[in-house]
Structures are given as C-alpha cells and as structure tokens.
Coordinates of C-alpha atoms and ligand atoms in Angstrom, one line a residue:
M254 CA -18.1 -65.4 11.3
T255 CA -20.4 -64.3 9.3
I256 CA -22.3 -67.8 7.1
A257 CA -24.1 -67.0 4.2
V258 CA -26.6 -70.0 3.9
L259 CA -28.1 -70.0 0.0
G260 CA -31.1 -72.2 0.3
T261 CA -33.7 -72.4 3.1
G262 CA -35.6 -75.5 2.9
I263 CA -36.1 -78.4 5.3
M264 CA -32.2 -78.7 5.4
G265 CA -30.8 -74.9 4.9
S266 CA -33.1 -73.4 7.6
A267 CA -32.3 -76.1 10.1
M268 CA -29.0 -75.5 9.7
A269 CA -29.0 -71.9 9.6
R270 CA -31.1 -71.9 12.9
N271 CA -27.9 -74.2 14.7
W272 CA -25.4 -71.4 13.3
L273 CA -27.4 -68.8 15.0
K274 CA -27.7 -70.6 18.3
A275 CA -23.7 -70.9 18.2
G276 CA -23.7 -67.0 18.1
E277 CA -22.7 -66.6 14.3
T278 CA -23.8 -63.9 12.2
V279 CA -26.0 -65.3 9.6
R280 CA -27.5 -64.3 6.4
V281 CA -30.2 -66.3 4.7
W282 CA -31.1 -66.4 1.0
N283 CA -34.4 -68.5 -0.5
R284 CA -35.7 -68.2 -3.7
T285 CA -39.1 -68.1 -2.3
R286 CA -38.5 -65.6 0.3
A287 CA -41.1 -66.4 2.7
K288 CA -39.3 -69.7 3.7
A289 CA -36.7 -67.8 4.9
E290 CA -38.0 -65.2 6.8
P291 CA -39.3 -67.2 9.9
L292 CA -35.3 -67.0 10.3
A293 CA -35.3 -63.3 10.9
E294 CA -36.9 -64.0 14.6
A295 CA -34.1 -66.2 15.1
G296 CA -31.9 -63.5 14.6
A297 CA -30.8 -64.2 10.7
Q298 CA -30.5 -61.5 8.2
V299 CA -33.0 -62.3 5.4
A300 CA -31.1 -61.5 1.7
D301 CA -33.2 -60.6 -1.3
D302 CA -30.7 -62.2 -3.7
P303 CA -27.8 -64.2 -3.3
G304 CA -25.2 -61.0 -3.9
S305 CA -26.4 -59.3 -0.9
A306 CA -26.4 -62.8 1.2
V307 CA -22.7 -63.5 0.4
E308 CA -21.3 -59.9 0.7
G309 CA -18.5 -59.9 3.1
A310 CA -19.5 -63.5 4.4
D311 CA -16.4 -65.8 5.5
V312 CA -18.2 -68.6 4.5
I313 CA -20.8 -69.5 1.7
V314 CA -23.3 -72.5 2.3
T315 CA -25.1 -73.9 -0.5
M316 CA -27.7 -76.1 0.6
L317 CA -30.1 -76.3 -3.0
Y318 CA -32.1 -78.9 -4.5
D319 CA -29.7 -79.8 -7.3
A320 CA -26.5 -78.7 -9.2
D321 CA -28.2 -76.6 -11.3
A322 CA -29.9 -74.6 -8.5
V323 CA -26.2 -74.2 -7.0
A324 CA -24.5 -73.5 -10.0
Q325 CA -27.2 -70.4 -10.8
A326 CA -27.1 -69.0 -7.4
M327 CA -23.6 -69.0 -7.2
E328 CA -23.1 -67.1 -10.5
A329 CA -25.9 -64.8 -9.3
A330 CA -23.4 -64.1 -6.2
A331 CA -20.1 -64.4 -7.6
G332 CA -19.3 -60.5 -8.2
R333 CA -19.7 -60.0 -4.9
I334 CA -18.0 -63.1 -2.8
G335 CA -15.1 -61.6 -0.9
P336 CA -11.4 -62.9 -1.2
G337 CA -10.6 -65.5 1.3
A338 CA -14.2 -66.9 1.6
L339 CA -14.9 -71.1 1.7
W340 CA -17.4 -72.1 -0.2
L341 CA -18.9 -75.1 1.7
Q342 CA -21.5 -77.2 -1.0
M343 CA -23.7 -79.2 1.3
S344 CA -26.6 -80.3 -1.3
T345 CA -26.5 -83.7 -2.8
V346 CA -25.3 -83.2 -6.4
G347 CA -23.8 -86.3 -7.6
I348 CA -20.3 -87.1 -9.2
E349 CA -20.6 -84.6 -12.3
G350 CA -22.5 -82.2 -10.3
A351 CA -19.8 -82.0 -7.6
Q352 CA -16.9 -81.6 -10.7
R353 CA -19.0 -78.7 -12.7
L354 CA -19.5 -76.8 -8.9
A355 CA -15.6 -77.5 -8.4
D356 CA -14.8 -75.7 -12.2
L357 CA -17.1 -73.2 -11.1
A358 CA -15.2 -72.4 -8.0
T359 CA -11.8 -72.6 -9.8
Q360 CA -12.9 -70.0 -12.4
R361 CA -14.2 -67.6 -9.6
R362 CA -11.1 -68.8 -7.5
L363 CA -13.3 -69.9 -4.4
T364 CA -11.8 -72.4 -1.9
Y365 CA -14.8 -75.4 -2.5
V366 CA -15.3 -78.0 -0.3
D367 CA -17.7 -80.9 -1.6
S368 CA -19.6 -81.6 1.8
P369 CA -23.0 -83.3 1.5
V370 CA -24.7 -84.5 4.6
V371 CA -26.3 -87.7 5.7
G372 CA -29.2 -87.2 7.6
T373 CA -32.5 -85.8 7.8
K374 CA -35.0 -83.2 9.1
E375 CA -34.6 -84.3 13.0
P376 CA -30.8 -84.7 12.9
A377 CA -30.4 -81.7 11.3
E378 CA -32.7 -79.7 13.5
Q379 CA -30.9 -80.9 16.5
G380 CA -27.3 -80.3 14.9
K381 CA -26.5 -84.1 14.6
L382 CA -25.9 -84.4 10.9
T383 CA -22.8 -86.5 9.5
A384 CA -20.7 -84.2 6.8
L385 CA -18.9 -85.7 4.3
A386 CA -16.2 -83.2 3.5
S387 CA -13.7 -83.2 0.8
G388 CA -11.3 -80.6 -0.5
P389 CA -7.6 -79.2 0.0
D390 CA -6.2 -80.3 3.3
E391 CA -5.1 -76.9 4.1
V392 CA -8.9 -75.9 5.0
R393 CA -9.8 -78.9 7.2
D394 CA -9.7 -77.6 10.5
R395 CA -11.5 -74.4 9.4
V396 CA -14.3 -76.8 7.8
E397 CA -14.7 -78.9 11.1
T398 CA -14.9 -75.5 13.2
V399 CA -17.3 -74.3 11.1
L400 CA -19.6 -77.4 11.1
R401 CA -19.4 -78.0 14.6
P402 CA -22.9 -76.8 15.6
V403 CA -24.6 -78.9 12.5
A404 CA -23.0 -82.4 12.5
A405 CA -22.2 -84.6 15.1
K406 CA -19.9 -86.4 13.0
V407 CA -17.3 -84.8 10.2
L408 CA -15.7 -87.4 8.1
W409 CA -13.1 -86.3 6.1
V410 CA -12.7 -88.2 2.9
G411 CA -10.1 -86.7 0.6
P412 CA -9.9 -84.5 -2.0
A413 CA -12.9 -82.4 -3.6
G414 CA -15.9 -84.8 -5.2
Q415 CA -15.2 -87.8 -2.5
G416 CA -17.6 -86.7 -0.4
S417 CA -20.5 -86.9 -3.2
R418 CA -19.1 -90.2 -4.1
L419 CA -19.7 -91.6 -0.3
K420 CA -23.0 -89.7 -0.4
L421 CA -24.1 -91.5 -3.2
V422 CA -22.9 -95.2 -1.2
A423 CA -25.0 -93.8 1.8
N424 CA -28.1 -92.9 -0.2
T425 CA -28.1 -96.4 -1.9
W426 CA -28.2 -97.7 1.4
V427 CA -31.0 -95.5 2.4
L428 CA -33.5 -95.9 -0.9
T429 CA -32.7 -99.3 -0.8
A430 CA -33.6 -99.9 2.9
T431 CA -36.9 -98.0 2.5
E432 CA -37.9 -100.1 -0.4
G433 CA -37.4 -102.8 1.9
V434 CA -39.2 -101.6 4.7
A435 CA -42.1 -100.4 2.0
N436 CA -41.8 -104.1 0.5
A437 CA -42.6 -105.8 4.0
F438 CA -44.9 -103.3 5.3
A439 CA -47.3 -103.4 1.7
L440 CA -47.1 -107.5 1.8
A441 CA -48.3 -107.9 5.4
D442 CA -51.0 -105.5 4.8
A443 CA -52.0 -106.9 1.7
L444 CA -52.2 -110.3 3.6
G445 CA -54.2 -109.2 6.5
L446 CA -51.4 -108.8 9.1
D447 CA -50.8 -105.9 11.4
G448 CA -47.3 -104.2 10.8
N449 CA -46.4 -104.0 14.0
D450 CA -46.2 -107.8 14.2
F451 CA -43.3 -107.4 11.5
L452 CA -41.8 -105.3 13.8
K453 CA -42.0 -107.5 17.0
V454 CA -40.7 -110.0 14.7
I455 CA -37.0 -108.0 13.8
E456 CA -37.4 -106.2 17.0
G457 CA -33.8 -106.5 19.2
G458 CA -32.4 -109.0 16.6
P459 CA -29.7 -108.5 13.9
L460 CA -32.0 -107.2 10.9
D461 CA -33.8 -104.5 13.4
L462 CA -33.4 -101.2 12.1
T463 CA -34.9 -97.6 13.4
Y464 CA -36.0 -97.0 10.4
A465 CA -38.4 -99.8 9.8
H466 CA -39.5 -98.6 13.0
V467 CA -39.7 -94.5 11.7
K468 CA -40.9 -94.7 8.3
G469 CA -43.0 -98.0 9.2
A470 CA -44.9 -96.0 11.5
L471 CA -45.9 -93.5 8.3
M472 CA -46.5 -96.2 6.4
M473 CA -48.9 -98.2 8.5
R474 CA -50.8 -94.5 9.0
R475 CA -50.4 -93.4 5.1
E476 CA -49.7 -90.3 6.3
F477 CA -46.3 -88.9 5.0
P478 CA -45.1 -85.5 6.6
P479 CA -41.9 -84.7 4.5
S480 CA -38.6 -85.4 6.2
F481 CA -36.9 -86.6 3.2
P482 CA -39.1 -85.5 0.2
V483 CA -40.1 -87.8 -2.6
S484 CA -38.7 -85.1 -5.2
G485 CA -35.2 -85.3 -3.4
A486 CA -35.1 -89.1 -3.5
V487 CA -36.0 -89.5 -7.3
K488 CA -33.4 -87.0 -7.8
D489 CA -30.8 -88.9 -6.0
A490 CA -32.0 -92.3 -7.2
N491 CA -31.3 -90.8 -11.0
L492 CA -27.8 -89.7 -9.3
I493 CA -27.0 -92.8 -8.1
L494 CA -28.0 -95.0 -11.1
A495 CA -25.8 -92.6 -13.3
A496 CA -23.0 -93.2 -11.1
G497 CA -23.7 -97.0 -11.2
E498 CA -24.1 -96.9 -15.1
S499 CA -20.6 -95.1 -15.5
A500 CA -18.8 -97.5 -12.9
G501 CA -20.3 -100.7 -14.3
V502 CA -22.5 -101.6 -11.1
D503 CA -25.9 -103.1 -11.5
L504 CA -27.9 -101.3 -9.2
A505 CA -31.1 -103.3 -9.1
A506 CA -32.3 -102.8 -5.7
V507 CA -32.1 -98.7 -6.5
E508 CA -33.7 -99.0 -9.9
A509 CA -37.3 -100.8 -8.0
A510 CA -36.7 -97.9 -5.5
R511 CA -36.7 -95.3 -8.0
R512 CA -39.6 -97.0 -9.9
H513 CA -41.8 -96.8 -7.1
L514 CA -40.8 -93.4 -6.4
D515 CA -41.4 -92.5 -9.8
E516 CA -45.0 -93.7 -9.4
V517 CA -45.7 -91.6 -6.2
A518 CA -44.4 -88.6 -7.6
R519 CA -46.8 -88.7 -10.6
G520 CA -49.5 -89.2 -7.9
S521 CA -49.6 -85.8 -6.3
H522 CA -47.1 -87.2 -3.6
R523 CA -43.9 -85.4 -4.7
D524 CA -43.6 -83.0 -1.4
E525 CA -44.4 -86.0 0.9
D526 CA -41.5 -88.3 2.5
M527 CA -40.2 -90.9 0.5
A528 CA -42.3 -93.5 2.5
A529 CA -44.6 -92.7 0.0
M530 CA -43.0 -95.2 -2.0
Y531 CA -45.0 -97.9 -0.1
L532 CA -48.3 -96.6 -1.5
A533 CA -47.0 -97.6 -4.8
A534 CA -45.9 -100.9 -3.3
R535 CA -49.2 -101.3 -2.2
R536 CA -50.9 -100.4 -5.4
A537 CA -52.7 -97.9 -3.2
Ligands
NAP34 P1 -36.2 -78.5 0.2 O1 -36.6 -78.6 1.7 O2 -37.2 -79.3 -0.7 O3 -35.7 -77.4 -0.3 C1 -35.0 -77.2 -1.9 C2 -34.5 -75.7 -1.5 O4 -33.8 -75.8 -3.4 C3 -35.5 -74.7 -1.5 O5 -34.7 -73.9 -0.8 C4 -35.7 -74.1 -2.9 O6 -36.2 -73.2 -3.0 C5 -34.1 -74.5 -3.6 N1 -34.1 -74.8 -4.8 C6 -35.3 -75.6 -5.5 N2 -35.1 -75.5 -7.0 C7 -34.1 -74.0 -7.1 C8 -33.8 -73.2 -8.4 N3 -34.1 -73.7 -9.8 N4 -33.2 -72.2 -7.9 C9 -32.9 -71.7 -6.5 N5 -33.7 -72.4 -5.5 C10 -34.1 -73.8 -6.0 O7 -35.0 -79.5 0.1 P2 -34.0 -80.0 1.5 O8 -34.6 -81.3 1.9 O9 -33.5 -78.8 2.2 O10 -32.7 -80.5 0.4 C11 -31.9 -79.7 0.2 C12 -30.6 -80.2 -0.2 O11 -30.1 -81.2 0.6 C13 -31.0 -81.3 -1.5 O12 -29.7 -81.5 -2.4 C14 -30.7 -82.8 -0.8 O13 -30.8 -83.8 -1.9 C15 -30.2 -82.9 0.0 N6 -30.6 -83.7 1.5 C16 -31.6 -83.6 1.8 C17 -32.0 -84.3 2.8 C18 -33.4 -84.9 3.8 O14 -33.5 -85.6 4.4 N7 -33.9 -84.0 3.3 C19 -30.8 -85.1 3.7 C20 -29.4 -85.0 3.2 C21 -29.6 -84.2 2.1 P3 -37.6 -72.6 -2.8 O15 -37.9 -73.1 -1.6 O16 -38.0 -71.3 -3.7 O17 -38.5 -74.0 -3.6

C-alpha cells in the first residue's frame, strides 16, 4: 500500500513512522520541508508538493492544522490523485470544516472518511491513538486495515462528519480537565502548598486522573514541551464553542479554558503545551 501523508507536524510524523514500521510505502509532504526530511532516514519519500506526494497513492492522509490548510493542500493535489484513492481526513476541523471538506471530496469524486483522532504525541508515537472514523460503510474494513499501525482503537461512528462531532465532545473533556488541573495546581501553589500533596489526595480515588499527574508535573516544573500545543488547543476551543453555540449548549468550562489559552497564546507560549494555561490561572 502507498500512503501519502500531508502534514508532518507532531502527529503526522509519528503516524508516518508507524506506517513505515508496518512496511507500507509512505510519501510525506510538509509546508516546511525541513520537518519532513528526518522521515527520509526512516524510509519515507519526501515530496516537494502535495501533488507529487499523492500521485499513485492508495490512501491520502491529511494531518494539518485546520480545515483551511487541508483544503489548500487537497486543492493543490487534486489533479494528481488517482481513481479509487481513499482520503482519510484526520486533522481536527470541527463540524463545518468536516462538511466543507466532504463537499470538496464530492466535487473531486474522492472517497472521503472523516476520522479525527484522540491521543497526543506519545500515543501517536506508540501507534495507540483512538480513531473516530466516519464515512461510507463499504470502506469500513479498508479503513480499519489502514489504521491498524497507528490506532489501538478504531470507533466507526456513522456517516462522514460524525467523527468530527465526537472529536469535539472528546476535546471538551480534554480542555476542561486540563483547565481543572491548572486551577487546582495554581491554587495549591498560591496557598503555599505542594502540588504533590494534591496528587496524594486524589491518588487511587474515583477522581484520580492520569492526566492530573502528567499535566500537573509540567505545571509544577513550569516547563511545557509541546504534546498538544496551545495553538491547536485555542483552535479546538473555538470549534467546540461554535458547535455549542449552534446546538444551544452553554459550555462555560470551555469558555474558561479558552480565556486562559488565549492569554498564554498572546504571551509567547503558542507553541508550548496547553498545560501552560496554568500560567494564566496562576497569573504568573
Ligand atoms: P503541529 O505539530 O502544530 O503541525 C501542524 C501542521 O499543519 C504542520 O505540518 C504545519 O506545517 C501544517 N500547517 C499549518 N498551517 C498550514 C497551512 N496554512 N498550509 C499548510 N500546512 C499548514 O500540529 P499537530 O499536533 O501535528 O496537529 C495536527 C492536527 O491534528 C491538528 O488538526 C490538531 O488539532 C490535530 N490533533 C493534534 C493532537 C495533539 O495532541 N497534538 C491530538 C489530536 C489531534 P508547518 O510545519 O509548515 O508549519
């Protein structure tokens, strides 16, 4: 199988490596070529433009920042996509974005599967993402086979677009959990307490969360190497709030997370991990 991966940021590069390890032929393209080049050592063919990456590919994977970036790359590649190619759209693009890309696929006569993922850098590197796949039932088996090296779990959630809806629900949980962890650690610190004592309080109980330990450790060290960057978290908070607005849901906790994310994005933490929202809570 030849897989073209458009976008080799944190997620796309980890996924490309896992397809290479599984023995697939992998072509990669990234706007900033330097970020794709290390994949050549692992056996990938690095393309200069989206069109060269997709030519003759059986599967096209898009793993770019947002719907605009995906649409631009797919428009640029369109004339060179072969008949029968499967488009696995795995970026987080929200409800309208997923529909816009579905319309683009219809215009270009492509088989479109909307399949965003849950899981960050480490699960991506370990091939343990959860894929929220949605699209025509007749390609379900093919999609599950393609995703095996990158996803520990593939949920098939219905017609195209349902995956993006479920992704917004999952990220509502991710963002509000991180906001909660940031609040608890900021208050502990401001009250002269050791954040580790807070972790001991919840440890083993019904409110314990691996996330509190992982993100809390970053907050206590005030070091935020990117796993889920602030830039992506701001974009996702806006997609969730737009969905809430049109569905008539008051997502107050997501609004709080967005406010803190916006603050740290303005304060030069855009490329750091979203756990940096702690700094806004702590007013540091
Ligand atoms: P990332 O490391 O920041 O990479 C972003 C990618 O998008 C890069 O390849 C970047 O190219 C490209 N890009 C941005 N704007 C572009 C444009 N206008 N035209 C062409 N390319 C553009 O992000 P990531 O974490 O891999 O995330 C990729 C997607 O997965 C996003 O939709 C994100 O929301 C989603 N996601 C992320 C996580 C996570 O924890 N990181 C988890 C699940 C889903 P350059 O290198 O040239 O900037």
